[in-house]
Amino acid sequence: MLEKPSDPRTFGTFWYGGRLDALEQACAHSFIRHGYRLVLFSYKPIENAPDGVELRNAADLFPEELTKRFLLNGKPHLTPFSNLFRYKMIRDCGLVWTDLDVLMIKRLPDELPDDIVVREEQGGLNNAVLYIRSQHTLDKLIEQSMAVAGRNLVWGQTGPILLTQVVNELHEKIETTSHSVFYPIEHYDLFKIFLREFADECREKCRGAATIHLFNNILSKMGYWKNMAPPAGSFFHQKLEETGGLSFFRDIYPENVMVHMTENYRMRLSGQALGIKAVMAQLIPSIGRTWRHYHPAQNS
């Protein structure tokens, strides 16, 4: 068993691969910047981990072969394994889990419960930031996650779905925390952090928040390149500047490009773009090819 830190608010996370994108670097650095330790587990050396991040071998917790045993859409996928990894990391190492798409913008509030289990606005539990003291609960989460290895899973089956189910079933005394502390910007409003016109609204929503969850899956659907910083004047740009994260990015998105990117994403999300695409592809194949060229995220 790995040595547990004396500070119960030491954070831990996991990365599969050899390099971090600028966004992950900035998020990791934000915890260091606010005076917390951050332990980064990986199976390969991380070439560009920010200064102050402590690197550990993920094989001390699970063999790398296990990463290939969790399936989504019939193919190995890291997300279900990552959920299992965090439960074992919390239990064996006493670390607070954080996803690497979580940006710390303020130190944790003093009145925070010992457990960090965040209830989302819709009522479910999210595990992007997580700490559970109960070994019984963690054992159950690990056991039930391992039980579905090799099966074709649905999104969240070893994550928020399982966490909500186990916490509700066991009736352990686990005090949950409002989403406003850790996920003040909900997934449906994430686009607003990139746009100048919503900067004041985002600042107000994050007034009492310690972190922002950037929802990496949404960034991927947007087509956001994570080595480019958000436009100057946006709320996200401001927070990266305050936490010293801008230096990790190669360049800054022009404001007009970001406006079009978020508009296209919202149109696709509403289903309008999908319908247009289907009609155009049937009527005029060349227009269909043009659509695919300018909307690569729709065809990934």
mmCIF file of C-alpha atoms in Angstrom:
data_model
loop_
_atom_site.group_PDB
_atom_site.id
_atom_site.type_symbol
_atom_site.label_atom_id
_atom_site.label_comp_id
_atom_site.label_asym_id
_atom_site.label_seq_id
_atom_site.Cartn_x
_atom_site.Cartn_y
_atom_site.Cartn_z
ATOM 1 C CA MET A 1 0.000 0.000 0.000
ATOM 2 C CA LEU A 2 1.298 3.467 -0.883
ATOM 3 C CA GLU A 3 2.107 5.874 1.915
ATOM 4 C CA LYS A 4 -0.783 8.178 2.705
ATOM 5 C CA PRO A 5 -0.097 11.931 2.974
ATOM 6 C CA SER A 6 -0.543 13.688 6.295
ATOM 7 C CA ASP A 7 -2.628 16.421 4.621
ATOM 8 C CA PRO A 8 -6.119 14.979 3.885
ATOM 9 C CA ARG A 9 -6.599 17.614 1.201
ATOM 10 C CA THR A 10 -3.771 16.398 -0.978
ATOM 11 C CA PHE A 11 -5.119 15.771 -4.471
ATOM 12 C CA GLY A 12 -4.479 12.922 -6.873
ATOM 13 C CA THR A 13 -5.256 12.242 -10.517
ATOM 14 C CA PHE A 14 -4.449 9.889 -13.404
ATOM 15 C CA TRP A 15 -3.197 10.390 -16.947
ATOM 16 C CA TYR A 16 -2.754 7.779 -19.662
ATOM 17 C CA GLY A 17 -0.045 8.837 -22.088
ATOM 18 C CA GLY A 18 3.273 10.622 -22.201
ATOM 19 C CA ARG A 19 2.367 14.297 -22.561
ATOM 20 C CA LEU A 20 -0.257 16.640 -21.198
ATOM 21 C CA ASP A 21 -2.088 19.141 -23.357
ATOM 22 C CA ALA A 22 -1.832 22.761 -22.256
ATOM 23 C CA LEU A 23 -5.312 22.616 -20.741
ATOM 24 C CA GLU A 24 -4.377 19.692 -18.474
ATOM 25 C CA GLN A 25 -1.100 21.414 -17.567
ATOM 26 C CA ALA A 26 -2.962 24.570 -16.578
ATOM 27 C CA CYS A 27 -5.483 22.621 -14.508
ATOM 28 C CA ALA A 28 -2.762 20.677 -12.679
ATOM 29 C CA HIS A 29 -0.796 23.869 -12.079
ATOM 30 C CA SER A 30 -3.859 25.611 -10.619
ATOM 31 C CA PHE A 31 -3.862 23.225 -7.629
ATOM 32 C CA ILE A 32 -0.154 23.833 -7.012
ATOM 33 C CA ARG A 33 -0.700 27.583 -7.381
ATOM 34 C CA HIS A 34 -3.290 27.489 -4.582
ATOM 35 C CA GLY A 35 -0.927 25.692 -2.222
ATOM 36 C CA TYR A 36 -2.094 22.078 -2.580
ATOM 37 C CA ARG A 37 -0.076 18.981 -3.357
ATOM 38 C CA LEU A 38 -1.079 17.142 -6.524
ATOM 39 C CA VAL A 39 -0.012 13.551 -7.194
ATOM 40 C CA LEU A 40 -0.206 12.468 -10.839
ATOM 41 C CA PHE A 41 -0.362 8.725 -11.528
ATOM 42 C CA SER A 42 0.614 7.381 -14.953
ATOM 43 C CA TYR A 43 1.993 4.258 -16.603
ATOM 44 C CA LYS A 44 4.525 6.231 -18.648
ATOM 45 C CA PRO A 45 6.783 9.151 -17.694
ATOM 46 C CA ILE A 46 4.987 12.492 -18.085
ATOM 47 C CA GLU A 47 7.377 14.639 -20.075
ATOM 48 C CA ASN A 48 5.802 18.000 -19.362
ATOM 49 C CA ALA A 49 4.166 17.837 -15.934
ATOM 50 C CA PRO A 50 4.120 21.312 -14.337
ATOM 51 C CA ASP A 51 6.670 22.054 -11.637
ATOM 52 C CA GLY A 52 5.514 20.872 -8.238
ATOM 53 C CA VAL A 53 3.367 17.989 -9.495
ATOM 54 C CA GLU A 54 4.416 14.705 -7.860
ATOM 55 C CA LEU A 55 4.627 11.754 -10.252
ATOM 56 C CA ARG A 56 3.819 8.178 -9.228
ATOM 57 C CA ASN A 57 3.568 4.869 -11.036
ATOM 58 C CA ALA A 58 -0.047 3.889 -11.706
ATOM 59 C CA ALA A 59 1.051 0.239 -11.717
ATOM 60 C CA ASP A 60 1.352 0.503 -7.934
ATOM 61 C CA LEU A 61 -2.456 0.502 -7.895
ATOM 62 C CA PHE A 62 -3.500 -1.498 -10.968
ATOM 63 C CA PRO A 63 -1.639 -3.311 -13.766
ATOM 64 C CA GLU A 64 -1.774 -1.487 -17.090
ATOM 65 C CA GLU A 65 -3.446 -4.486 -18.748
ATOM 66 C CA LEU A 66 -6.615 -3.697 -16.800
ATOM 67 C CA THR A 67 -7.089 -0.471 -18.787
ATOM 68 C CA LYS A 68 -8.129 -2.553 -21.809
ATOM 69 C CA ARG A 69 -10.817 -4.548 -20.007
ATOM 70 C CA PHE A 70 -13.424 -1.782 -19.762
ATOM 71 C CA LEU A 71 -15.496 -1.306 -22.899
ATOM 72 C CA LEU A 72 -17.695 1.444 -24.316
ATOM 73 C CA ASN A 73 -19.386 0.816 -27.665
ATOM 74 C CA GLY A 74 -17.567 -2.508 -27.792
ATOM 75 C CA LYS A 75 -14.081 -0.970 -27.618
ATOM 76 C CA PRO A 76 -11.635 -0.467 -24.728
ATOM 77 C CA HIS A 77 -12.178 2.951 -23.157
ATOM 78 C CA LEU A 78 -10.226 4.658 -20.405
ATOM 79 C CA THR A 79 -13.139 6.436 -18.745
ATOM 80 C CA PRO A 80 -14.669 3.403 -16.969
ATOM 81 C CA PHE A 81 -11.194 2.341 -15.830
ATOM 82 C CA SER A 82 -10.464 5.859 -14.594
ATOM 83 C CA ASN A 83 -13.531 5.657 -12.366
ATOM 84 C CA LEU A 84 -12.255 2.423 -10.823
ATOM 85 C CA PHE A 85 -8.775 3.913 -10.442
ATOM 86 C CA ARG A 86 -10.016 6.892 -8.438
ATOM 87 C CA TYR A 87 -11.893 4.699 -5.952
ATOM 88 C CA LYS A 88 -8.781 2.627 -5.273
ATOM 89 C CA MET A 89 -6.550 5.715 -5.129
ATOM 90 C CA ILE A 90 -8.819 7.318 -2.539
ATOM 91 C CA ARG A 91 -8.980 4.133 -0.461
ATOM 92 C CA ASP A 92 -5.312 3.139 -0.622
ATOM 93 C CA CYS A 93 -3.621 6.550 -0.766
ATOM 94 C CA GLY A 94 -6.020 8.861 1.071
ATOM 95 C CA LEU A 95 -5.946 11.395 -1.773
ATOM 96 C CA VAL A 96 -8.761 13.621 -2.983
ATOM 97 C CA TRP A 97 -9.469 12.756 -6.602
ATOM 98 C CA THR A 98 -9.646 15.461 -9.257
ATOM 99 C CA ASP A 99 -10.127 15.076 -12.984
ATOM 100 C CA LEU A 100 -7.524 16.860 -15.083
ATOM 101 C CA ASP A 101 -10.246 19.005 -16.647
ATOM 102 C CA VAL A 102 -10.932 20.699 -13.306
ATOM 103 C CA LEU A 103 -9.453 24.171 -12.784
ATOM 104 C CA MET A 104 -8.989 25.395 -9.221
ATOM 105 C CA ILE A 105 -9.861 29.078 -8.906
ATOM 106 C CA LYS A 106 -9.889 29.427 -5.116
ATOM 107 C CA ARG A 107 -8.794 27.425 -2.069
ATOM 108 C CA LEU A 108 -11.341 25.016 -0.619
ATOM 109 C CA PRO A 109 -13.782 26.578 1.856
ATOM 110 C CA ASP A 110 -13.007 25.952 5.544
ATOM 111 C CA GLU A 111 -16.522 24.668 6.229
ATOM 112 C CA LEU A 112 -16.275 21.883 3.629
ATOM 113 C CA PRO A 113 -17.304 18.421 4.955
ATOM 114 C CA ASP A 114 -14.614 15.763 5.367
ATOM 115 C CA ASP A 115 -16.220 13.851 2.499
ATOM 116 C CA ILE A 116 -16.210 15.568 -0.886
ATOM 117 C CA VAL A 117 -19.184 14.166 -2.770
ATOM 118 C CA VAL A 118 -20.774 16.718 -5.062
ATOM 119 C CA ARG A 119 -24.459 16.695 -5.904
ATOM 120 C CA GLU A 120 -25.218 18.135 -9.326
ATOM 121 C CA GLU A 121 -28.018 20.558 -10.057
ATOM 122 C CA GLN A 122 -30.118 17.705 -11.494
ATOM 123 C CA GLY A 123 -29.696 15.670 -8.275
ATOM 124 C CA GLY A 124 -27.170 12.990 -9.261
ATOM 125 C CA LEU A 125 -23.658 12.655 -7.840
ATOM 126 C CA ASN A 126 -20.632 13.627 -9.925
ATOM 127 C CA ASN A 127 -17.164 12.182 -9.326
ATOM 128 C CA ALA A 128 -14.918 14.709 -11.093
ATOM 129 C CA VAL A 129 -13.808 15.837 -7.611
ATOM 130 C CA LEU A 130 -14.240 13.117 -5.005
ATOM 131 C CA TYR A 131 -13.185 12.019 -1.540
ATOM 132 C CA ILE A 132 -14.960 9.398 0.581
ATOM 133 C CA ARG A 133 -13.807 8.390 4.063
ATOM 134 C CA SER A 134 -15.909 5.224 4.307
ATOM 135 C CA GLN A 135 -13.818 2.198 3.344
ATOM 136 C CA HIS A 136 -17.018 0.158 3.093
ATOM 137 C CA THR A 137 -18.381 2.505 0.428
ATOM 138 C CA LEU A 138 -15.082 2.512 -1.463
ATOM 139 C CA ASP A 139 -14.839 -1.280 -1.279
ATOM 140 C CA LYS A 140 -18.319 -1.522 -2.771
ATOM 141 C CA LEU A 141 -17.470 0.910 -5.570
ATOM 142 C CA ILE A 142 -14.303 -1.034 -6.405
ATOM 143 C CA GLU A 143 -16.073 -4.393 -6.233
ATOM 144 C CA GLN A 144 -18.944 -3.356 -8.486
ATOM 145 C CA SER A 145 -16.619 -1.643 -10.974
ATOM 146 C CA MET A 146 -14.447 -4.755 -11.248
ATOM 147 C CA ALA A 147 -17.555 -6.887 -11.699
ATOM 148 C CA VAL A 148 -18.369 -5.233 -15.046
ATOM 149 C CA ALA A 149 -14.869 -5.522 -16.543
ATOM 150 C CA GLY A 150 -15.131 -7.137 -19.955
ATOM 151 C CA ARG A 151 -18.747 -6.068 -20.477
ATOM 152 C CA ASN A 152 -19.997 -3.431 -22.869
ATOM 153 C CA LEU A 153 -20.860 -0.486 -20.613
ATOM 154 C CA VAL A 154 -22.945 2.645 -20.878
ATOM 155 C CA TRP A 155 -21.416 6.054 -20.175
ATOM 156 C CA GLY A 156 -21.109 6.671 -16.429
ATOM 157 C CA GLN A 157 -21.825 3.070 -15.427
ATOM 158 C CA THR A 158 -18.734 2.872 -13.214
ATOM 159 C CA GLY A 159 -18.837 6.609 -12.498
ATOM 160 C CA PRO A 160 -21.711 8.923 -11.536
ATOM 161 C CA ILE A 161 -24.369 6.233 -12.059
ATOM 162 C CA LEU A 162 -22.602 3.741 -9.791
ATOM 163 C CA LEU A 163 -21.581 6.373 -7.238
ATOM 164 C CA THR A 164 -25.156 7.622 -6.888
ATOM 165 C CA GLN A 165 -26.495 4.076 -6.629
ATOM 166 C CA VAL A 166 -23.979 2.900 -3.992
ATOM 167 C CA VAL A 167 -24.252 6.006 -1.810
ATOM 168 C CA ASN A 168 -28.053 5.780 -1.869
ATOM 169 C CA GLU A 169 -28.085 2.031 -1.160
ATOM 170 C CA LEU A 170 -25.593 1.926 1.705
ATOM 171 C CA HIS A 171 -27.082 4.855 3.625
ATOM 172 C CA GLU A 172 -23.636 5.738 4.983
ATOM 173 C CA LYS A 173 -23.391 9.099 6.686
ATOM 174 C CA ILE A 174 -21.919 10.951 3.724
ATOM 175 C CA GLU A 175 -22.664 14.659 3.559
ATOM 176 C CA THR A 176 -22.872 15.930 0.009
ATOM 177 C CA THR A 177 -21.743 19.331 -1.223
ATOM 178 C CA SER A 178 -23.626 21.644 -3.571
ATOM 179 C CA HIS A 179 -22.501 21.779 -7.190
ATOM 180 C CA SER A 180 -22.009 25.530 -6.749
ATOM 181 C CA VAL A 181 -18.721 24.889 -4.901
ATOM 182 C CA PHE A 182 -17.089 22.601 -7.481
ATOM 183 C CA TYR A 183 -19.167 22.700 -10.695
ATOM 184 C CA PRO A 184 -20.776 26.175 -10.714
ATOM 185 C CA ILE A 185 -20.992 26.218 -14.512
ATOM 186 C CA GLU A 186 -23.285 23.390 -15.620
ATOM 187 C CA HIS A 187 -22.477 21.417 -18.764
ATOM 188 C CA TYR A 188 -25.228 23.099 -20.792
ATOM 189 C CA ASP A 189 -23.732 26.534 -20.003
ATOM 190 C CA LEU A 190 -20.063 25.644 -20.484
ATOM 191 C CA PHE A 191 -19.841 27.547 -23.784
ATOM 192 C CA LYS A 192 -20.346 30.782 -21.836
ATOM 193 C CA ILE A 193 -16.892 30.652 -20.206
ATOM 194 C CA PHE A 194 -15.349 31.160 -23.675
ATOM 195 C CA LEU A 195 -17.347 34.254 -24.644
ATOM 196 C CA ARG A 196 -16.766 37.827 -23.503
ATOM 197 C CA GLU A 197 -20.488 38.632 -23.395
ATOM 198 C CA PHE A 198 -21.060 36.086 -20.592
ATOM 199 C CA ALA A 199 -18.011 36.973 -18.465
ATOM 200 C CA ASP A 200 -19.994 38.859 -15.812
ATOM 201 C CA GLU A 201 -22.606 36.090 -15.577
ATOM 202 C CA CYS A 202 -19.879 33.462 -15.112
ATOM 203 C CA ARG A 203 -18.110 35.551 -12.473
ATOM 204 C CA GLU A 204 -21.336 35.808 -10.510
ATOM 205 C CA LYS A 205 -21.994 32.066 -10.742
ATOM 206 C CA CYS A 206 -18.459 31.292 -9.569
ATOM 207 C CA ARG A 207 -18.396 33.782 -6.699
ATOM 208 C CA GLY A 208 -18.402 31.015 -4.060
ATOM 209 C CA ALA A 209 -16.735 28.298 -6.142
ATOM 210 C CA ALA A 210 -13.385 26.607 -5.566
ATOM 211 C CA THR A 211 -13.161 24.858 -8.942
ATOM 212 C CA ILE A 212 -14.656 24.819 -12.426
ATOM 213 C CA HIS A 213 -15.330 21.538 -14.233
ATOM 214 C CA LEU A 214 -14.431 21.995 -17.901
ATOM 215 C CA PHE A 215 -16.159 18.799 -19.131
ATOM 216 C CA ASN A 216 -13.504 17.451 -21.483
ATOM 217 C CA ASN A 217 -16.092 15.457 -23.452
ATOM 218 C CA ILE A 218 -17.900 18.701 -24.295
ATOM 219 C CA LEU A 219 -14.654 20.406 -25.347
ATOM 220 C CA SER A 220 -14.028 17.491 -27.719
ATOM 221 C CA LYS A 221 -17.503 17.833 -29.234
ATOM 222 C CA MET A 222 -16.936 21.569 -29.649
ATOM 223 C CA GLY A 223 -13.723 20.890 -31.548
ATOM 224 C CA TYR A 224 -11.740 22.914 -29.006
ATOM 225 C CA TRP A 225 -7.980 22.518 -29.436
ATOM 226 C CA LYS A 226 -6.607 22.267 -25.903
ATOM 227 C CA ASN A 227 -3.249 23.871 -26.701
ATOM 228 C CA MET A 228 -4.978 27.158 -27.568
ATOM 229 C CA ALA A 229 -6.069 29.521 -24.799
ATOM 230 C CA PRO A 230 -9.599 30.968 -24.814
ATOM 231 C CA PRO A 231 -10.093 34.507 -26.144
ATOM 232 C CA ALA A 232 -9.002 37.498 -24.084
ATOM 233 C CA GLY A 233 -11.960 39.011 -22.262
ATOM 234 C CA SER A 234 -13.629 35.666 -21.647
ATOM 235 C CA PHE A 235 -14.148 34.402 -18.101
ATOM 236 C CA PHE A 236 -12.006 31.325 -18.747
ATOM 237 C CA HIS A 237 -9.132 33.462 -20.044
ATOM 238 C CA GLN A 238 -9.313 35.605 -16.918
ATOM 239 C CA LYS A 239 -9.148 32.578 -14.605
ATOM 240 C CA LEU A 240 -6.214 31.084 -16.499
ATOM 241 C CA GLU A 241 -4.415 34.397 -16.177
ATOM 242 C CA GLU A 242 -5.132 34.577 -12.435
ATOM 243 C CA THR A 243 -3.872 31.031 -11.820
ATOM 244 C CA GLY A 244 -0.739 31.387 -13.943
ATOM 245 C CA GLY A 245 -1.966 28.942 -16.571
ATOM 246 C CA LEU A 246 -1.758 31.034 -19.740
ATOM 247 C CA SER A 247 1.963 30.356 -20.144
ATOM 248 C CA PHE A 248 1.267 26.726 -21.054
ATOM 249 C CA PHE A 249 -0.697 27.609 -24.209
ATOM 250 C CA ARG A 250 0.828 28.121 -27.648
ATOM 251 C CA ASP A 251 -1.577 30.807 -28.773
ATOM 252 C CA ILE A 252 -4.964 32.397 -28.075
ATOM 253 C CA TYR A 253 -8.181 31.753 -29.975
ATOM 254 C CA PRO A 254 -9.436 34.804 -31.892
ATOM 255 C CA GLU A 255 -12.762 35.927 -30.475
ATOM 256 C CA ASN A 256 -14.661 35.558 -33.763
ATOM 257 C CA VAL A 257 -13.427 31.977 -34.204
ATOM 258 C CA MET A 258 -14.630 31.069 -30.722
ATOM 259 C CA VAL A 259 -18.027 32.662 -31.362
ATOM 260 C CA HIS A 260 -18.493 30.535 -34.493
ATOM 261 C CA MET A 261 -17.221 27.407 -32.742
ATOM 262 C CA THR A 262 -19.688 27.731 -29.880
ATOM 263 C CA GLU A 263 -22.553 28.593 -32.251
ATOM 264 C CA ASN A 264 -21.838 25.509 -34.371
ATOM 265 C CA TYR A 265 -21.667 23.315 -31.289
ATOM 266 C CA ARG A 266 -24.971 24.601 -29.947
ATOM 267 C CA MET A 267 -26.619 24.126 -33.340
ATOM 268 C CA ARG A 268 -25.378 20.519 -33.536
ATOM 269 C CA LEU A 269 -26.538 19.937 -29.978
ATOM 270 C CA SER A 270 -30.036 21.112 -30.823
ATOM 271 C CA GLY A 271 -30.224 18.637 -33.700
ATOM 272 C CA GLN A 272 -30.621 21.311 -36.372
ATOM 273 C CA ALA A 273 -27.245 20.673 -37.948
ATOM 274 C CA LEU A 274 -27.776 16.924 -38.104
ATOM 275 C CA GLY A 275 -30.984 17.372 -40.048
ATOM 276 C CA ILE A 276 -29.425 19.850 -42.450
ATOM 277 C CA LYS A 277 -26.449 17.577 -42.966
ATOM 278 C CA ALA A 278 -28.632 14.587 -43.841
ATOM 279 C CA VAL A 279 -30.625 16.528 -46.450
ATOM 280 C CA MET A 280 -27.569 18.114 -48.050
ATOM 281 C CA ALA A 281 -25.649 14.852 -48.215
ATOM 282 C CA GLN A 282 -28.563 13.184 -50.032
ATOM 283 C CA LEU A 283 -29.232 16.007 -52.498
ATOM 284 C CA ILE A 284 -25.762 17.275 -53.306
ATOM 285 C CA PRO A 285 -22.826 14.977 -52.419
ATOM 286 C CA SER A 286 -20.280 17.731 -52.948
ATOM 287 C CA ILE A 287 -21.996 19.897 -50.341
ATOM 288 C CA GLY A 288 -21.964 16.904 -48.006
ATOM 289 C CA ARG A 289 -18.190 16.649 -48.436
ATOM 290 C CA THR A 290 -17.809 20.348 -47.720
ATOM 291 C CA TRP A 291 -19.869 19.949 -44.550
ATOM 292 C CA ARG A 292 -17.629 17.121 -43.348
ATOM 293 C CA HIS A 293 -14.538 19.201 -44.039
ATOM 294 C CA TYR A 294 -15.705 22.179 -41.998
ATOM 295 C CA HIS A 295 -17.424 20.148 -39.259
ATOM 296 C CA PRO A 296 -14.907 17.381 -38.467
ATOM 297 C CA ALA A 297 -16.199 16.995 -34.893
ATOM 298 C CA GLN A 298 -19.560 15.885 -36.299
ATOM 299 C CA ASN A 299 -17.899 12.939 -38.034
ATOM 300 C CA SER A 300 -15.442 11.824 -35.369
#
